[in-house]
Amino acid sequence: MCLQSEVPGSAEVQTMRVYLRVRPFSKEELSDNEDQVQCVIESSQTVTLNAPKGSANMKSSEKGIGVSLHKFAFSQIFGPETTQSELFDLTVKSQTHDFLEGKNALIFSYGVTNAGKTYTIQGTPQDPGILPRVLDATFHYSEGRQYEGMDLKPYLRNDAQYLDPDQVKQERSAKAAIFASVKEVREVFLFVFFLVFFFLFFFSASNPTQADGSQFALWVSFFEIYNECVYDLLQPSLFSKSKKRAALRVCDDGAGNAYVKDLRWINIQNLREACKLLQYGNKNRSAAATKMNQSSSRSHSIFTMKLLKIDGHAVKWISEFSMCDLAGSERCNKTKTFGERLKEAGNINNSLLILGKCITALRNNQTDRTKSSYIPFRESKLTKLFQAVFCGKGKALMIVNINQCASTYDETLHVMKFSAVAKQVGLGTFWCERTQVIDSQALESYLSEEELLDEEDEADMSLLPQNELVNMIETLRTKLLAERRRNLVQEMEIRKEMGDAMLQQLMESEELRSRQIEDLKESYQEKLENTFEMYKDAIREHAYQSAMNNLEDDYVPLDEFIAEQEKVESSNVNTCSVLHSFLVQLILSLERRLMELSETLEKVRDSFLEKSADLEAQQRKTDDQVRPYTLMQRFGGSNVDLFYLFPL
């Protein structure tokens, strides 16, 4: 769930932009005489769907359940004749400008299988999609201002780290290894691919702002979520058939932002390198043939760009642009999947279902702020990674892709209903309220009964008597509540384990901090002693030089003294008096100097004592902070205590 509860004032809330793109019929579909869905684009923002015969929706409407005509509204609708360039200019161009100005953005394509999602995001070498056009605009914007070094690299979610020469050498070697493996692709394909991108580069319509002396570094990553496991698509080891791919962990930084640990980031300097990375990652992406798509993506792929604005050797800001190509939802009885493909389809549908739950919960929290709903961000890797964007740390944009085939009408209708809910979600942060306690009422609204039953199954159940239907609903409701309670108990156990692990981490951190304080105390003690000795030596040297200067100023040569003594023998008494007064003044001057030096030594000693007292106070404060956790570890704590001590 979102861990923020910011509530904007009177600022206008902007809803999520949701665009619809209708895919034209392919040659195979036209040759097979595929039945067409009556998809009527009434205006640039309104579309109507008529259920075809044989669909589950039409069967339900004929029995008096639901309707066969559905009307949906979008931010803008793009018909089959829309080109890739037009789609980019009217949807993503503004977000690209925000990305170049330091803001975060997220674009994800959503739709059923074989609806053109990957084509919209990546396109083809002859007709590039959104991703290569954003890369083109980025390099065109930073032309002549690229940071050539690779010693500044993104770290965690929003930070950057400096790399030493050995680390920079490792980065260059990893990059060279990837590009060397891409050379195996056909040179003709590469030539056409790069020719198109260089054409875009030199004839781009983007207008970069005036240079301000800053430089830019672009780092990219490419990974997929396959069967709820995160895999890096830019790892060279993926080409080894004998080695199993290593799954990466999704972790949280100190600010509550999710990131993929050990994910490889590659610094790119031009479009040619970007094209090679795309080819390399697509080659490693999980894909398989189904009845509805010969090359169906079996995973969610996320291509992320991080732009570092560098002023000298300081990073002014880091902006992030993520493009998520979601795998298409599908029904197994239509795609004829089984075995491994069936498991993949189940994980795909489950992650998309959780995404729908999050969108619905966000919409509900926005419309009724008096009743906060649980937002299950952490139930899926996909939603956990994009939780920060949905909570207001960036702008999200959805491109819904559909085809006009009657065989996928029911899935297309579900996609359209989901997009209608997503369009109502605001981009503010007031709907990301924190829910600390999950009560039975919140669990009741956590899942709706409509998500438990398929529309086709509901149509079949309508043939049963009403009493049996009521009894069946009550039975299912009882089982559902029991399952939810078991899940809540399991969540409590997980919270306890997390609490124990966090307590152990706190103890280790306390021990580490104690060692650091001791080392710091010893270091300060040594520095103070060295400073004290330096002051003593300086004082001795200064006193000696002052005395020598005074003696040189008042020194009288012996010859002159004897001559003068002979001249003033008669006034010997006066001369002795003068000499005596001079010696007295000299002694007084030396005594004053000695007092000043003593005061200086006293100030140095007082400063040393104050710093020692501060160190002891910090040690006592650290001990007081850790003592409660030490006592709780020694005497143990109840599940409830840990629940309130470490809320999600």
Short mmCIF file of N, CA and C in Angstrom, two decimals, residues 522-538 608:
data_model
loop_
_atom_site.label_atom_id
_atom_site.label_comp_id
_atom_site.label_asym_id
_atom_site.label_seq_id
_atom_site.Cartn_x
_atom_site.Cartn_y
_atom_site.Cartn_z
N GLU A 522 38.14 8.25 19.25
CA GLU A 522 39.59 8.09 19.24
C GLU A 522 40.24 9.03 18.22
N SER A 523 39.59 9.17 17.08
CA SER A 523 40.14 10.06 16.06
C SER A 523 40.17 11.51 16.54
N TYR A 524 39.05 11.96 17.15
CA TYR A 524 39.03 13.33 17.68
C TYR A 524 40.04 13.51 18.82
N GLN A 525 40.19 12.49 19.67
CA GLN A 525 41.15 12.57 20.76
C GLN A 525 42.56 12.75 20.22
N GLU A 526 42.88 11.96 19.21
CA GLU A 526 44.21 12.07 18.62
C GLU A 526 44.41 13.42 17.95
N LYS A 527 43.37 13.90 17.26
CA LYS A 527 43.49 15.21 16.61
C LYS A 527 43.65 16.32 17.63
N LEU A 528 42.92 16.24 18.76
CA LEU A 528 43.03 17.27 19.79
C LEU A 528 44.42 17.26 20.42
N GLU A 529 44.94 16.07 20.68
CA GLU A 529 46.29 16.00 21.25
C GLU A 529 47.32 16.58 20.29
N ASN A 530 47.20 16.24 19.03
CA ASN A 530 48.13 16.80 18.05
C ASN A 530 47.99 18.31 17.95
N THR A 531 46.74 18.79 17.99
CA THR A 531 46.53 20.24 17.94
C THR A 531 47.11 20.92 19.17
N PHE A 532 46.93 20.29 20.35
CA PHE A 532 47.46 20.87 21.59
C PHE A 532 48.98 20.96 21.54
N GLU A 533 49.64 19.90 21.09
CA GLU A 533 51.09 19.92 20.97
C GLU A 533 51.55 20.96 19.95
N MET A 534 50.79 21.09 18.88
CA MET A 534 51.15 22.09 17.87
C MET A 534 51.06 23.50 18.43
N TYR A 535 49.98 23.76 19.22
CA TYR A 535 49.84 25.07 19.85
C TYR A 535 50.97 25.33 20.84
N LYS A 536 51.36 24.31 21.61
CA LYS A 536 52.45 24.50 22.58
C LYS A 536 53.76 24.84 21.87
N ASP A 537 54.05 24.11 20.79
CA ASP A 537 55.28 24.41 20.04
C ASP A 537 55.22 25.80 19.42
N ALA A 538 54.04 26.17 18.92
CA ALA A 538 53.91 27.50 18.32
C ALA A 538 54.07 28.59 19.37
N PHE A 608 38.68 21.24 24.33
CA PHE A 608 38.86 19.79 24.33
C PHE A 608 37.88 19.11 25.27
#
